[in-house]
Coordinates of C-alpha atoms in Angstrom, one line a residue:
M1 CA 93.4 -44.2 -219.2
S2 CA 94.6 -44.5 -215.5
V3 CA 97.8 -44.8 -215.6
Q4 CA 97.4 -41.3 -218.4
S5 CA 95.9 -40.3 -215.4
D6 CA 98.3 -41.1 -212.4
A7 CA 100.8 -39.3 -214.8
L8 CA 98.6 -36.4 -215.6
Q9 CA 97.7 -35.6 -211.8
R10 CA 101.4 -36.6 -210.6
P11 CA 102.9 -33.1 -211.2
Q12 CA 99.6 -31.4 -209.4
S13 CA 99.6 -33.3 -206.3
D14 CA 104.2 -32.0 -206.1
A15 CA 102.8 -29.1 -206.7
P16 CA 101.9 -28.4 -203.2
K17 CA 105.3 -29.5 -202.7
R18 CA 107.8 -27.5 -204.9
A19 CA 106.0 -24.1 -202.7
F20 CA 105.9 -25.1 -199.8
Q21 CA 109.7 -26.0 -200.8
W22 CA 110.5 -22.6 -202.4
A23 CA 108.2 -21.0 -199.3
A24 CA 111.0 -22.5 -197.3
L25 CA 114.3 -21.6 -199.9
I26 CA 112.9 -17.5 -199.5
A27 CA 112.5 -18.3 -195.0
M28 CA 115.6 -19.8 -195.3
L29 CA 117.7 -16.3 -197.2
Y30 CA 116.1 -14.4 -195.3
L31 CA 117.4 -15.9 -192.1
L32 CA 120.5 -15.7 -193.6
L33 CA 120.2 -12.0 -193.6
V34 CA 119.1 -11.8 -190.2
S35 CA 122.2 -13.9 -188.7
V36 CA 124.1 -12.1 -190.2
S37 CA 123.7 -8.6 -188.4
M38 CA 123.4 -10.7 -185.9
I39 CA 127.2 -11.1 -185.7
G40 CA 127.5 -7.5 -186.9
S41 CA 125.5 -6.5 -183.5
G42 CA 126.7 -8.6 -181.7
F43 CA 130.5 -8.0 -182.7
K44 CA 129.9 -4.4 -181.7
W45 CA 128.4 -5.0 -178.1
A46 CA 131.4 -7.4 -177.7
A47 CA 134.2 -5.8 -178.5
G48 CA 133.1 -2.0 -179.2
E49 CA 136.0 1.0 -179.0
Q50 CA 138.4 -2.9 -178.7
A51 CA 137.2 -4.4 -182.7
K52 CA 141.0 -4.1 -183.4
E53 CA 142.1 -5.8 -179.9
L54 CA 140.4 -8.3 -179.9
F55 CA 141.5 -9.9 -183.3
E56 CA 145.0 -8.8 -183.1
F57 CA 145.3 -12.8 -183.7
A58 CA 145.1 -12.2 -187.2
S59 CA 147.0 -8.7 -187.4
N60 CA 149.1 -11.5 -189.0
P61 CA 147.7 -11.7 -192.6
V62 CA 149.9 -16.4 -192.6
A63 CA 147.6 -16.3 -188.7
G64 CA 144.5 -14.4 -190.6
L65 CA 144.7 -17.0 -194.0
M66 CA 145.1 -19.9 -191.2
I67 CA 141.9 -19.5 -190.0
G68 CA 140.6 -19.0 -192.7
I69 CA 142.0 -22.4 -193.3
V70 CA 141.2 -23.8 -190.6
G71 CA 137.1 -22.7 -190.0
T72 CA 136.3 -24.0 -193.2
A73 CA 137.8 -27.1 -193.0
L74 CA 135.9 -27.9 -189.9
I75 CA 132.3 -26.4 -191.7
Q76 CA 132.7 -27.2 -194.7
S77 CA 131.5 -24.5 -196.5
S78 CA 133.0 -21.7 -197.4
S79 CA 129.3 -19.7 -198.0
T80 CA 129.3 -20.1 -194.4
V81 CA 132.8 -18.9 -193.6
T82 CA 132.2 -15.6 -196.4
A83 CA 129.3 -14.6 -195.0
I84 CA 130.6 -14.7 -190.9
I85 CA 133.2 -12.8 -192.2
V86 CA 130.9 -10.1 -193.3
G87 CA 129.6 -10.5 -190.6
L88 CA 132.8 -9.9 -188.7
V89 CA 133.3 -6.6 -191.3
A90 CA 130.5 -4.9 -190.6
G91 CA 130.6 -5.4 -186.6
G92 CA 134.7 -3.1 -186.9
L93 CA 136.9 -6.2 -188.7
P94 CA 139.5 -4.4 -190.4
V95 CA 138.8 -5.2 -194.3
S96 CA 143.0 -6.1 -194.4
M97 CA 142.6 -8.7 -191.8
A98 CA 139.2 -10.3 -192.9
I99 CA 141.1 -10.8 -196.4
P100 CA 143.5 -13.2 -196.2
M101 CA 140.7 -15.1 -194.2
V102 CA 138.6 -14.8 -197.0
M103 CA 141.7 -16.6 -199.4
G104 CA 142.0 -18.9 -196.6
A105 CA 138.0 -20.0 -196.7
N106 CA 138.8 -20.2 -201.0
V107 CA 142.0 -23.9 -199.7
G108 CA 139.5 -25.2 -196.4
T109 CA 136.4 -26.4 -198.5
T110 CA 138.0 -28.5 -201.2
V111 CA 138.8 -31.1 -198.4
T112 CA 134.9 -32.8 -199.5
N113 CA 136.2 -33.8 -202.8
T114 CA 139.4 -34.8 -201.9
L115 CA 137.2 -37.5 -198.9
V116 CA 134.9 -38.0 -202.2
S117 CA 137.3 -39.1 -204.3
L118 CA 138.1 -41.5 -201.6
G119 CA 135.0 -43.5 -202.6
H120 CA 137.1 -44.2 -205.6
A121 CA 139.5 -46.4 -203.5
R122 CA 139.0 -49.9 -204.9
C123 CA 140.3 -50.0 -208.3
K124 CA 143.4 -48.4 -208.8
D125 CA 143.3 -46.9 -212.0
E126 CA 140.5 -45.3 -211.3
F127 CA 141.0 -44.0 -207.7
R128 CA 144.4 -42.2 -209.2
R129 CA 141.5 -40.4 -212.3
A130 CA 139.6 -39.1 -209.3
F131 CA 142.3 -37.4 -206.7
T132 CA 143.1 -35.5 -209.0
C133 CA 139.7 -34.3 -210.2
A134 CA 139.3 -33.6 -206.4
T135 CA 142.9 -31.8 -205.8
V136 CA 143.3 -30.1 -208.5
H137 CA 141.0 -27.8 -207.1
D138 CA 143.0 -28.1 -204.1
F139 CA 146.7 -27.1 -206.1
F140 CA 145.1 -24.0 -208.3
N141 CA 143.1 -22.4 -204.8
L142 CA 146.4 -22.8 -203.3
I143 CA 148.7 -21.2 -206.0
A144 CA 146.8 -19.0 -206.3
V145 CA 147.4 -18.1 -202.3
L146 CA 151.0 -18.4 -203.0
I147 CA 150.3 -15.4 -205.7
F148 CA 148.5 -13.2 -204.5
L149 CA 148.6 -12.8 -200.9
P150 CA 152.3 -11.9 -201.0
L151 CA 151.0 -9.8 -203.3
E152 CA 148.4 -7.8 -201.3
M153 CA 150.2 -7.6 -198.3
M154 CA 152.3 -5.7 -200.0
T155 CA 150.5 -3.6 -202.5
G156 CA 147.1 -4.1 -201.3
F157 CA 145.9 -4.1 -204.2
L158 CA 143.1 -6.0 -203.7
A159 CA 142.1 -4.1 -200.8
K160 CA 142.4 -1.5 -203.3
I161 CA 139.7 -2.9 -206.2
S162 CA 137.6 -3.5 -204.4
A163 CA 138.1 0.2 -202.4
W164 CA 136.9 1.7 -206.1
L165 CA 134.2 -0.6 -206.7
V166 CA 132.6 -0.4 -204.1
S167 CA 133.6 4.0 -204.1
P168 CA 130.3 4.9 -206.0
L169 CA 128.3 3.6 -202.9
S170 CA 129.7 5.5 -200.2
Q171 CA 128.9 9.8 -199.9
A172 CA 131.9 10.9 -199.2
D173 CA 131.4 12.1 -195.5
D174 CA 130.0 8.8 -194.4
L175 CA 130.1 5.3 -195.3
S176 CA 127.1 5.2 -194.9
M177 CA 125.4 2.8 -197.7
K178 CA 121.8 3.9 -197.6
S179 CA 120.7 2.8 -201.3
L180 CA 120.8 -1.1 -199.5
N181 CA 118.7 -0.4 -196.4
F182 CA 115.7 -1.6 -197.3
I183 CA 116.7 -5.0 -195.6
K184 CA 117.3 -2.6 -192.1
P185 CA 113.2 -2.8 -192.1
I186 CA 112.9 -6.5 -191.6
T187 CA 116.0 -7.2 -189.8
K188 CA 116.2 -4.7 -187.0
P189 CA 112.9 -6.5 -185.0
V190 CA 114.6 -9.7 -185.2
V191 CA 118.0 -8.9 -184.1
N192 CA 116.4 -6.0 -181.4
G193 CA 114.7 -9.8 -180.3
A194 CA 117.9 -11.1 -180.0
K195 CA 119.6 -9.1 -178.7
S196 CA 116.8 -8.7 -175.6
I197 CA 117.4 -11.7 -175.1
F198 CA 121.2 -12.7 -174.7
E199 CA 121.6 -8.9 -172.4
I200 CA 119.9 -11.2 -169.6
F201 CA 124.0 -12.3 -169.9
P202 CA 126.6 -10.2 -167.4
G203 CA 129.6 -7.0 -169.7
N204 CA 129.7 -8.2 -173.4
L205 CA 129.5 -11.4 -173.0
G206 CA 125.6 -10.2 -174.6
G207 CA 127.8 -10.1 -177.2
V208 CA 129.4 -12.8 -177.5
A209 CA 126.7 -15.2 -177.4
L210 CA 124.7 -12.7 -180.2
V211 CA 127.8 -13.7 -182.9
L212 CA 128.2 -17.0 -181.4
F213 CA 124.2 -17.5 -182.3
G214 CA 124.1 -15.9 -185.3
I215 CA 126.9 -17.8 -186.6
L216 CA 124.9 -20.7 -185.5
M217 CA 121.9 -19.0 -187.5
V218 CA 123.9 -18.4 -190.4
I219 CA 125.4 -22.6 -190.7
I220 CA 121.9 -23.4 -190.3
A221 CA 120.6 -21.5 -192.5
I222 CA 123.2 -22.2 -195.6
T223 CA 123.4 -25.9 -195.1
F224 CA 119.4 -25.5 -195.4
M225 CA 119.7 -22.9 -198.1
G226 CA 122.0 -26.0 -200.1
K227 CA 119.6 -28.9 -199.6
L228 CA 116.4 -27.0 -201.3
M229 CA 118.6 -25.9 -203.9
K230 CA 119.4 -29.8 -204.9
K231 CA 116.6 -29.7 -205.0
L232 CA 114.7 -27.6 -206.8
M233 CA 117.5 -27.5 -209.0
V234 CA 119.4 -30.2 -209.5
G235 CA 117.1 -31.2 -213.0
K236 CA 118.4 -27.9 -214.6
A237 CA 122.3 -28.7 -212.9
R238 CA 122.7 -31.5 -214.8
E239 CA 121.5 -30.0 -217.7
V240 CA 124.0 -27.8 -217.3
L241 CA 126.7 -30.2 -216.5
N242 CA 125.7 -32.7 -218.6
G243 CA 126.2 -29.7 -222.1
A244 CA 128.3 -27.8 -220.7
I245 CA 132.3 -29.5 -219.9
G246 CA 133.9 -30.1 -222.9
R247 CA 132.5 -26.7 -224.6
G248 CA 135.4 -24.6 -224.1
P249 CA 136.2 -23.8 -221.3
I250 CA 135.0 -20.6 -221.4
H251 CA 132.0 -21.8 -221.3
S252 CA 133.1 -24.4 -219.0
I253 CA 133.3 -22.3 -216.1
A254 CA 130.5 -19.8 -217.2
S255 CA 128.5 -23.3 -216.0
G256 CA 130.5 -24.1 -212.8
T257 CA 129.6 -21.0 -211.7
L258 CA 126.0 -21.4 -213.0
V259 CA 125.6 -24.6 -211.4
T260 CA 127.0 -23.0 -207.6
I261 CA 124.6 -20.0 -207.4
L262 CA 122.5 -23.1 -208.2
V263 CA 123.1 -25.1 -205.6
Q264 CA 124.7 -23.2 -203.2
S265 CA 128.3 -24.8 -202.8
S266 CA 131.2 -24.8 -203.9
S267 CA 131.7 -28.2 -202.8
T268 CA 128.3 -29.7 -203.8
T269 CA 129.6 -28.4 -207.3
T270 CA 133.4 -30.0 -207.2
S271 CA 132.5 -33.1 -205.5
L272 CA 129.6 -33.4 -208.6
V273 CA 132.8 -34.5 -210.9
V274 CA 135.1 -36.3 -208.8
P275 CA 132.5 -39.8 -209.6
L276 CA 132.7 -39.0 -213.1
V277 CA 136.3 -38.3 -214.1
G278 CA 136.1 -41.6 -211.4
T279 CA 134.6 -43.4 -213.7
N280 CA 136.6 -41.8 -217.5
V281 CA 133.5 -40.6 -218.3
L282 CA 135.5 -37.8 -218.4
S283 CA 138.7 -35.6 -218.7
V284 CA 140.7 -34.4 -215.6
R285 CA 141.6 -31.8 -218.6
Q286 CA 137.4 -31.1 -219.0
V287 CA 135.9 -31.0 -215.4
Y288 CA 139.0 -28.5 -214.4
P289 CA 137.8 -24.7 -216.1
F290 CA 133.8 -26.5 -214.3
T291 CA 135.5 -26.9 -211.3
L292 CA 137.4 -23.1 -211.4
G293 CA 134.2 -21.2 -212.3
A294 CA 132.8 -23.3 -208.3
N295 CA 135.0 -20.8 -207.3
I296 CA 133.2 -17.8 -209.0
G297 CA 129.6 -19.2 -208.1
T298 CA 130.0 -19.4 -203.7
C299 CA 130.9 -15.7 -203.7
I300 CA 127.2 -15.3 -204.4
T301 CA 126.3 -15.9 -200.6
A302 CA 129.4 -13.4 -199.5
L303 CA 127.3 -11.1 -201.8
L304 CA 124.2 -11.4 -200.8
A305 CA 125.3 -11.4 -197.0
A306 CA 126.4 -7.7 -197.4
T307 CA 123.0 -6.6 -198.9
A308 CA 121.9 -7.1 -194.9
V309 CA 124.7 -4.4 -193.9
T310 CA 123.1 -0.9 -193.2
G311 CA 125.0 1.2 -190.7
P312 CA 129.0 3.0 -191.3
N313 CA 130.6 -0.4 -191.5
A314 CA 128.2 -1.4 -194.3
V315 CA 130.0 -0.1 -196.7
F316 CA 133.1 -2.7 -196.0
A317 CA 131.7 -5.6 -196.3
L318 CA 130.2 -5.4 -199.1
Q319 CA 133.8 -4.5 -200.0
I320 CA 135.2 -8.1 -198.9
A321 CA 132.4 -9.0 -200.5
I322 CA 133.8 -8.1 -203.2
V323 CA 137.3 -8.9 -202.3
H324 CA 136.1 -12.8 -202.7
L325 CA 134.7 -11.9 -206.0
T326 CA 138.2 -10.2 -206.9
F327 CA 140.1 -12.5 -205.3
N328 CA 138.7 -15.8 -207.5
V329 CA 138.2 -14.0 -210.9
M330 CA 141.4 -12.5 -210.5
G331 CA 143.0 -16.1 -210.2
I332 CA 141.0 -17.6 -213.2
L333 CA 142.6 -14.4 -215.4
V334 CA 146.0 -14.9 -214.0
I335 CA 146.8 -18.8 -213.4
F336 CA 144.5 -20.6 -215.9
G337 CA 145.3 -17.4 -218.4
I338 CA 148.8 -18.8 -217.7
P339 CA 149.6 -21.5 -220.3
F340 CA 153.2 -22.1 -217.6
L341 CA 150.8 -21.8 -214.3
R342 CA 148.1 -23.0 -216.3
E343 CA 149.4 -26.9 -216.4
L344 CA 150.8 -26.1 -212.4
P345 CA 147.3 -27.8 -210.9
L346 CA 147.4 -30.7 -213.4
K347 CA 151.0 -32.0 -212.9
C348 CA 150.7 -30.8 -208.8
A349 CA 147.7 -32.9 -209.0
E350 CA 148.9 -36.1 -211.0
L351 CA 152.2 -36.0 -209.1
L352 CA 150.1 -36.6 -205.6
A353 CA 147.8 -38.8 -206.9
D354 CA 150.9 -41.6 -208.1
Y355 CA 152.4 -41.9 -204.3
A356 CA 148.5 -42.0 -202.9
V357 CA 148.2 -44.7 -205.3
R358 CA 150.9 -46.5 -204.0
T359 CA 150.1 -45.9 -200.3
K360 CA 146.3 -44.4 -198.6
L361 CA 149.3 -43.7 -196.1
A362 CA 149.7 -40.1 -198.8
V363 CA 146.6 -38.8 -198.3
A364 CA 146.1 -39.2 -194.7
G365 CA 149.6 -37.1 -195.3
Y366 CA 148.3 -34.7 -197.9
L367 CA 145.1 -34.0 -195.6
G368 CA 146.7 -33.4 -191.9
V369 CA 150.0 -31.3 -193.3
V370 CA 147.7 -29.0 -195.3
F371 CA 144.5 -28.4 -193.0
V372 CA 145.8 -29.9 -189.6
A373 CA 149.9 -29.7 -188.8
V374 CA 150.4 -26.1 -190.6
P375 CA 147.7 -24.0 -189.4
G376 CA 148.1 -25.4 -186.1
L377 CA 151.7 -24.7 -186.0
V378 CA 151.0 -20.6 -188.4
L379 CA 148.1 -20.6 -185.1
S380 CA 150.5 -21.6 -182.4
V381 CA 153.5 -19.3 -183.4
S382 CA 151.2 -16.5 -183.9

């Protein structure tokens, strides 16, 4: 009887803990909304009408791409970087400059699963499978950039599509998003309080300090949101994962999207399947579409962040969030939808894994060239 009573009492004893976790998750979501508002307000304060001049270093789309790659590789969260980009667009950064940064965020986030694959380095066969699984996502995102960045530079198609999608929310003479202004009353008091504190700094330095503080709060909010979502949803996420992979590419992409929304991290989703492939529970070909779903799921953070923005740049903040979603959806439709292109990431990942098995210097060389040397060289030249 005592065993049965313990089993009955355990779920009840977990209830207060889960209630606290849900309350903390709501608090972190509120902090994310406030933080993005702070970045936008601080950017306006610091740059004023010279916002474009402040970002002249990113006027080159390739430099913007590298900023996205380096920023995400350092922070290890494309969700965080895209939320910060939404805040910068809210503060006046032109959408055209922000688009390459968003593309770069997709590439930078793939470092994590590559590092996870090193856990299988002791066994050559396991390491080959794990490293292939990790880098197939890298190569998919790199190929997507190679296809869509030149097209965007020549035609501006992502800017045009996203502008068309947000056009119903804008008015003919005013680009404010009054339909989303319900966020402003709950974020404005905190943002104004922070601004009054940073007014102690001379000139525009207070705006710079507010931007940096907002970025720090975004990182904290998303980090804790990810941890809380894992605790609250890990059981459901595992059920989805176990029942989804191998049941067809569309189902697998949808499941990857759902799991990433639940855990709020594409790095977590893609890293989750690396050990499964390394131990030969699943094949690279099976998890390939699942990892692509992570690209779509990670867009939810930027879309949430965009709801915190009000005023004349609100529609542009939502536009860059939609650019992120459109880019990832089109990448899947074009690359995964065309058989020849679909095989390219797999072939590249397998080739690199063969070199990595022979010498671990190939791993260091790959990470160093893609995420350090090339971005550093481009930015120094720019």
